[in-house]
mmCIF file of C-alpha atoms in Angstrom:
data_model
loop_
_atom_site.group_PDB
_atom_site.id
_atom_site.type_symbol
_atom_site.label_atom_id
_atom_site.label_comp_id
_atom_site.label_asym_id
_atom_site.label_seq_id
_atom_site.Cartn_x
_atom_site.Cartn_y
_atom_site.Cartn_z
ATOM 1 C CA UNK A 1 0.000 0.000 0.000
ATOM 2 C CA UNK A 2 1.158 4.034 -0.160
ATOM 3 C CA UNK A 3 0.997 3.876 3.731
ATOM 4 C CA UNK A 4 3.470 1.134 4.002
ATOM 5 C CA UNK A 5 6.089 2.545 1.346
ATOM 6 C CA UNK A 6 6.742 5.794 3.996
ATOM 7 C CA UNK A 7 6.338 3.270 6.838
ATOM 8 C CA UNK A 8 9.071 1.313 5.520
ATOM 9 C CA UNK A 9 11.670 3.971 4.819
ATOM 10 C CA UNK A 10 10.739 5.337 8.347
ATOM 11 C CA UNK A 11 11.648 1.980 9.940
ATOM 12 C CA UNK A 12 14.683 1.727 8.681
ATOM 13 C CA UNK A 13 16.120 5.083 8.745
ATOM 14 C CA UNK A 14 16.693 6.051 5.036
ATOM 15 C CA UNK A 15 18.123 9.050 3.532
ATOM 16 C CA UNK A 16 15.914 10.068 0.914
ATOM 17 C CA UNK A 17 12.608 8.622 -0.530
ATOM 18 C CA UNK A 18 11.313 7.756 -4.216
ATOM 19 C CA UNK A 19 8.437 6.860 -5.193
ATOM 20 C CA UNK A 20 7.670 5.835 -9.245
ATOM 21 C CA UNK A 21 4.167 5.847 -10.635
ATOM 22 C CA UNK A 22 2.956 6.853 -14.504
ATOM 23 C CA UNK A 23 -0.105 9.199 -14.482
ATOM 24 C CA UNK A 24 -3.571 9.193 -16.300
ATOM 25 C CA UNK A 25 -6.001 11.689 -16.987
ATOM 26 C CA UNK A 26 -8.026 11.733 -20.815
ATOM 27 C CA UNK A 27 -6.068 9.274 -22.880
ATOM 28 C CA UNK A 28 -4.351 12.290 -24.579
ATOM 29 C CA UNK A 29 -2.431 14.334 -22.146
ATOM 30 C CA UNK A 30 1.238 13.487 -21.359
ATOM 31 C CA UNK A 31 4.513 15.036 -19.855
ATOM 32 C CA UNK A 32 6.259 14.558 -16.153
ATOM 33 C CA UNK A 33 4.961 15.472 -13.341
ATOM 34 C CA UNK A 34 6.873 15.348 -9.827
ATOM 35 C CA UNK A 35 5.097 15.915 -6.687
ATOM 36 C CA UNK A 36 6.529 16.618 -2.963
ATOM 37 C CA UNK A 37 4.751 16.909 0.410
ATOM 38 C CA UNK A 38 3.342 20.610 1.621
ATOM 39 C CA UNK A 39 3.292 21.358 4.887
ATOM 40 C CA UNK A 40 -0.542 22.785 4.699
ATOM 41 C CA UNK A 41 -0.102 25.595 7.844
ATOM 42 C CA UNK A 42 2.637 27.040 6.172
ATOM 43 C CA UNK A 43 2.063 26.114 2.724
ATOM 44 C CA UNK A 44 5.858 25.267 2.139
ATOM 45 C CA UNK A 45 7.847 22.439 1.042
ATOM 46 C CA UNK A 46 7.783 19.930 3.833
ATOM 47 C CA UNK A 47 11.453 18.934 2.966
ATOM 48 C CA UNK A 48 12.990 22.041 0.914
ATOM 49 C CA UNK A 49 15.998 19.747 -0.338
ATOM 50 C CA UNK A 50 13.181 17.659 -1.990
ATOM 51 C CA UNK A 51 12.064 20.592 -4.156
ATOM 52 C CA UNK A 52 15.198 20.976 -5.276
ATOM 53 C CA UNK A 53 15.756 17.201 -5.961
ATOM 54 C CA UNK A 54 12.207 17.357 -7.734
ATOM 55 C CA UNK A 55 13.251 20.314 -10.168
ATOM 56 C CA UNK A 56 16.150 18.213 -11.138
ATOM 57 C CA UNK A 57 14.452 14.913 -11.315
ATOM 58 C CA UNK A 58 11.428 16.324 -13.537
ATOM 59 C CA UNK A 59 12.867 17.541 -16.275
ATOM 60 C CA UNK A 60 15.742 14.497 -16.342
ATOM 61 C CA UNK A 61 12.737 12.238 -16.562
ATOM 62 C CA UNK A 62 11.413 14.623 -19.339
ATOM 63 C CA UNK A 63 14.735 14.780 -21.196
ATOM 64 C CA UNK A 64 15.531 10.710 -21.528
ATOM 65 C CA UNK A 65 11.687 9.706 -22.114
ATOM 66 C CA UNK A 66 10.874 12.782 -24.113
ATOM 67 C CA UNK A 67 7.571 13.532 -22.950
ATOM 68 C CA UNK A 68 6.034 16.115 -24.300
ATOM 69 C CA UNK A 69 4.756 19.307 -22.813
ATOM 70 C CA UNK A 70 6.304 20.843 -19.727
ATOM 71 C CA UNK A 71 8.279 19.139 -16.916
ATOM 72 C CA UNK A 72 6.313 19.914 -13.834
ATOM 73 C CA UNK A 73 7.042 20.117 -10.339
ATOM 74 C CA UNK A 74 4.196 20.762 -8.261
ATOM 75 C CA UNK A 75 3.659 20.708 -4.446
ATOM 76 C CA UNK A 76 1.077 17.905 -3.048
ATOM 77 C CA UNK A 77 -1.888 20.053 -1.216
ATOM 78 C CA UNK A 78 -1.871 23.009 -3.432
ATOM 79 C CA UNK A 79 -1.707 20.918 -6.667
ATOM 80 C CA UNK A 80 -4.964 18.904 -4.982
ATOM 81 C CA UNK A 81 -7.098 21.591 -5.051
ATOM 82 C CA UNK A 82 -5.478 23.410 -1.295
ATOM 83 C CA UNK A 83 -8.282 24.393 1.194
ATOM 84 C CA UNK A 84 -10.748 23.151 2.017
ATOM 85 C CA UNK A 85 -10.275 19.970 0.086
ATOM 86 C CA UNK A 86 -6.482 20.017 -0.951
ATOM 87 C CA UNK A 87 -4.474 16.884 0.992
ATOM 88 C CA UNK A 88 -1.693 15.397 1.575
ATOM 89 C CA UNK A 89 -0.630 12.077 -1.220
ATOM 90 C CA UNK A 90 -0.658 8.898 1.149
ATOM 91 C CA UNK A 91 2.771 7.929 -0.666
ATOM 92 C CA UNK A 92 4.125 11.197 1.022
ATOM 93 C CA UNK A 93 2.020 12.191 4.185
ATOM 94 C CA UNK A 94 4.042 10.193 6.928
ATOM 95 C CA UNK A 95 7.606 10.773 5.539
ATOM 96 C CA UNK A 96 10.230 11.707 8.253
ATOM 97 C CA UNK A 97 13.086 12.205 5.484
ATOM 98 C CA UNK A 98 12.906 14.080 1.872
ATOM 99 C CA UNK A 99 11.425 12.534 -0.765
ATOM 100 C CA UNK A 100 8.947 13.094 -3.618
ATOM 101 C CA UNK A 101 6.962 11.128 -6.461
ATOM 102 C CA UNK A 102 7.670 10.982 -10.076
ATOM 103 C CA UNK A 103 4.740 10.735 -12.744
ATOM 104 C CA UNK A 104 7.125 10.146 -15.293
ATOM 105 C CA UNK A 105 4.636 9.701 -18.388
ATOM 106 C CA UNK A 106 0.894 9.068 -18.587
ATOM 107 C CA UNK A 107 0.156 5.288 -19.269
ATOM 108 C CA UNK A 108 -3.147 6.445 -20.551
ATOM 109 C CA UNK A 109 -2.120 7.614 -23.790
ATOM 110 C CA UNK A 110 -1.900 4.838 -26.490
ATOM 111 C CA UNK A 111 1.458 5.019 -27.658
ATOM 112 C CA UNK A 112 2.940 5.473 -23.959
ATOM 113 C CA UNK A 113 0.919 2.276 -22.726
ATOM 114 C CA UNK A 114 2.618 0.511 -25.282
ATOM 115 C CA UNK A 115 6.124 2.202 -24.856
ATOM 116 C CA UNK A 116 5.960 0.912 -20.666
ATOM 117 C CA UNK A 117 5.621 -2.599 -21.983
ATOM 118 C CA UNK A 118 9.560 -2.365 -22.933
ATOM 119 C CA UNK A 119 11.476 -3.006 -20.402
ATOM 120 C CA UNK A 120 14.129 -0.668 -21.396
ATOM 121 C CA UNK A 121 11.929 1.961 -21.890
ATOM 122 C CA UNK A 122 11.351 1.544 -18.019
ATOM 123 C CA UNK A 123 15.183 1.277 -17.446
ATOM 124 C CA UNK A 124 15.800 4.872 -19.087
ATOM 125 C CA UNK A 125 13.673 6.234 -16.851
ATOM 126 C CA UNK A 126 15.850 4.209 -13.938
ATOM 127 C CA UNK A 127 18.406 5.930 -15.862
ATOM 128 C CA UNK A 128 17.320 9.232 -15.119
ATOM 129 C CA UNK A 129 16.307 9.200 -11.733
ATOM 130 C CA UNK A 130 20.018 7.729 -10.828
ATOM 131 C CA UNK A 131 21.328 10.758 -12.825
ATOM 132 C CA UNK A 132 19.304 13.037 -11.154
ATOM 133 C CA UNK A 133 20.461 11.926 -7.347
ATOM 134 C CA UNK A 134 23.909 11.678 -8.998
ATOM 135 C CA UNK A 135 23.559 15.598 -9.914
ATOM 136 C CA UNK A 136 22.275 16.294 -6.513
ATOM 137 C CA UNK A 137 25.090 14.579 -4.494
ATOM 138 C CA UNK A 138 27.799 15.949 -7.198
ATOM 139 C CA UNK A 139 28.925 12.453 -7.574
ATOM 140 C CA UNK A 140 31.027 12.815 -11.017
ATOM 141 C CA UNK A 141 28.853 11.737 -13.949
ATOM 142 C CA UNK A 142 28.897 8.632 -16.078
ATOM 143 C CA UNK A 143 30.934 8.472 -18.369
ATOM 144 C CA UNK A 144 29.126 6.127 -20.868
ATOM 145 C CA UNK A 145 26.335 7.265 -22.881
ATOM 146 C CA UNK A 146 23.173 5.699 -24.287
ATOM 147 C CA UNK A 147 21.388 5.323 -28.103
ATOM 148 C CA UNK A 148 17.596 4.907 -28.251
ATOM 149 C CA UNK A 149 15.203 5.332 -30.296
ATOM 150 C CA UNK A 150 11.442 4.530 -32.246
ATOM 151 C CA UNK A 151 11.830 2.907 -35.460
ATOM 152 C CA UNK A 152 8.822 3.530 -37.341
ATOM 153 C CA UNK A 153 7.739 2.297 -41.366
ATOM 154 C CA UNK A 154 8.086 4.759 -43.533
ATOM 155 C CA UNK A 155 4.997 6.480 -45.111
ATOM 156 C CA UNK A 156 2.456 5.490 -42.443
ATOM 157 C CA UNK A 157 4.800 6.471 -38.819
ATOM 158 C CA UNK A 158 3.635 2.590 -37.892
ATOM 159 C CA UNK A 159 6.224 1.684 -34.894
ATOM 160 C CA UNK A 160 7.771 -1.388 -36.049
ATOM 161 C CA UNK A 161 7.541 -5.226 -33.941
ATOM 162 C CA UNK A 162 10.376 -6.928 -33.587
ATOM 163 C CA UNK A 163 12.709 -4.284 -34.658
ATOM 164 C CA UNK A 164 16.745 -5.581 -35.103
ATOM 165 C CA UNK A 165 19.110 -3.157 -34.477
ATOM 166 C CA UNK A 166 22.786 -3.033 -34.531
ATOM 167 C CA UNK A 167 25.430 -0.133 -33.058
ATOM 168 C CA UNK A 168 28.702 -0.051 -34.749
ATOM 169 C CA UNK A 169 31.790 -0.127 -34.530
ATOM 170 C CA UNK A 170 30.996 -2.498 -31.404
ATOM 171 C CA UNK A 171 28.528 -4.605 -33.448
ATOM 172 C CA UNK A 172 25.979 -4.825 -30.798
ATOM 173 C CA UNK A 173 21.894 -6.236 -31.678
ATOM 174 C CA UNK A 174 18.777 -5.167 -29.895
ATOM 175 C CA UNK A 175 15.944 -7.177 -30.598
ATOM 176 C CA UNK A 176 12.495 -5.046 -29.999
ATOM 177 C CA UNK A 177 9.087 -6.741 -28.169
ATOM 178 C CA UNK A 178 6.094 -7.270 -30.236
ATOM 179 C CA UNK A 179 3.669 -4.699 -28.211
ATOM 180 C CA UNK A 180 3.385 -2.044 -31.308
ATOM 181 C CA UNK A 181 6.501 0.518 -29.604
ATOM 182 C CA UNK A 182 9.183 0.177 -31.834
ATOM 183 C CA UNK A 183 11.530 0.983 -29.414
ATOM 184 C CA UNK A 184 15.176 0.168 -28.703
ATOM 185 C CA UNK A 185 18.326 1.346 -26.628
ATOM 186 C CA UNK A 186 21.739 0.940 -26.199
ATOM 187 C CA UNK A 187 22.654 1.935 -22.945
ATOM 188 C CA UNK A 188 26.658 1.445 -21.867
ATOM 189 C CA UNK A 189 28.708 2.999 -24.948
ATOM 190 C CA UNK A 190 31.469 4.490 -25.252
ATOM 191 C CA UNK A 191 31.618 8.219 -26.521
ATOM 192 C CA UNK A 192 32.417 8.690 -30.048
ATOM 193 C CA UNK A 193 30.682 8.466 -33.761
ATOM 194 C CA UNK A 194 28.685 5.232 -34.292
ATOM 195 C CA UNK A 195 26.699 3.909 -36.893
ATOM 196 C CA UNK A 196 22.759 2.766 -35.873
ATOM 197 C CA UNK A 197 21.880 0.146 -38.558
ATOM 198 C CA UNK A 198 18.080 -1.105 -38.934
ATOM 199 C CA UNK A 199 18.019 -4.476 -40.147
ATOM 200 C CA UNK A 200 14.482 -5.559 -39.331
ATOM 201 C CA UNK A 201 13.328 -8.843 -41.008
ATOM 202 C CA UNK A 202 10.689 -7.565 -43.924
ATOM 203 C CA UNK A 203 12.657 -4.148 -44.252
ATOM 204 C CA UNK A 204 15.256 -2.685 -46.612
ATOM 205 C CA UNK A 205 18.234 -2.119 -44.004
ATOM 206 C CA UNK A 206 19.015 1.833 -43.356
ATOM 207 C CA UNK A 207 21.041 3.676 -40.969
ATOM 208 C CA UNK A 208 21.884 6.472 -39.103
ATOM 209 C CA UNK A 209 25.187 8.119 -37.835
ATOM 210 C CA UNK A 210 25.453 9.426 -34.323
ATOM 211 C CA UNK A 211 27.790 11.389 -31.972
ATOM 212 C CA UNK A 212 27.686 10.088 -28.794
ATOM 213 C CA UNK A 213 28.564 12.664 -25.879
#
């Protein structure tokens, strides 16, 4: 349950609290949301390190998923509507330590739904989020880089199944799901200029050259 996420950071003391949800709303909207506790009698950040976490975590989420509209960071009570019916999220309301919740995409929306099915889609968003804390604790930055992408057929913008793709020079193969995404990523490689090849079964092979940073 929400209650026992809190409970169990409590209990044992932690240093800072994340939860990870997607968001819903009309089947078309979509970008990130991030959401910390309010102290309601002051109307204030509960935890004022975890607004700054939050403005670094919502737009990293935003940047690596590409969401679009605007990276939000909004405080719980006020963002609920404030007095007389505004409240604290159950996820957040017991918290003795920073933390804050990421809507990192809305699983409503028809192309998103299917995008979650990937697991690597799921993994850069893991991505950013460890980024983000990196930032926040100054810890140096990776040094490796990551290549995704949508591969889609030309003419209609149909996401491809099964997608095969290969990143040279290091002649590595991703092999997409079958859940209508298209989707694929590379995530460990090293800086420089690499070639993306598509070589999907039942498609003339293409490619693409990238820098990576």
């Amino acid at each position: 349950s929400l209650t026992a996420r809190w409970t169990l950071a409590n209990a044992n003391n932690v240093n800072w609290f994340h939860s990870i949800h997607s968001n819903a709303f009309n089947g078309s909207t979509n970008y990130t949301l991030v959401l910390l506790k309010e102290d309601i009698p002051t109307r204030q950040p509960a935890f004022p390190e975890a607004l700054t976490m939050s403005q670094i975590i919502s737009p990293k989420i935003k940047s690596f998923l590409r969401t679009p509209g605007t990276a939000r960071v909004a405080l719980d009570y006020t963002f609920y509507g404030g007095p007389p019916n505004g409240y604290n999220l159950g996820v957040l309301r017991g918290l003795v330590m920073p933390g804050e919740l990421s809507e990192g995409s809305f699983h409503d929306v028809s192309p998103e739904t299917r995008r979650l099915l990937n697991v690597s889609y799921n993994k850069m968003e893991a991505y950013a989020l460890r980024n983000s804390f990196m930032q926040y604790y100054a810890v140096p930055s990776d040094t490796l880089g990551i290549i995704a992408g949508i591969q889609t057929e030309l003419g209609v913008n149909r996401p491809i199944n099964l997608t095969r793709v290969r990143v040279l020079p290091e002649n590595r193969t991703y092999d997409g799901d079958s859940f209508n995404n298209g989707f694929y990523m590379f995530d460990w490689v090293v800086p420089g200029t690499k070639t993306v090849r598509f070589e999907t079964p039942g498609y003339r092979t293409d490619y693409v050259i990238v820098n990576v940073g």
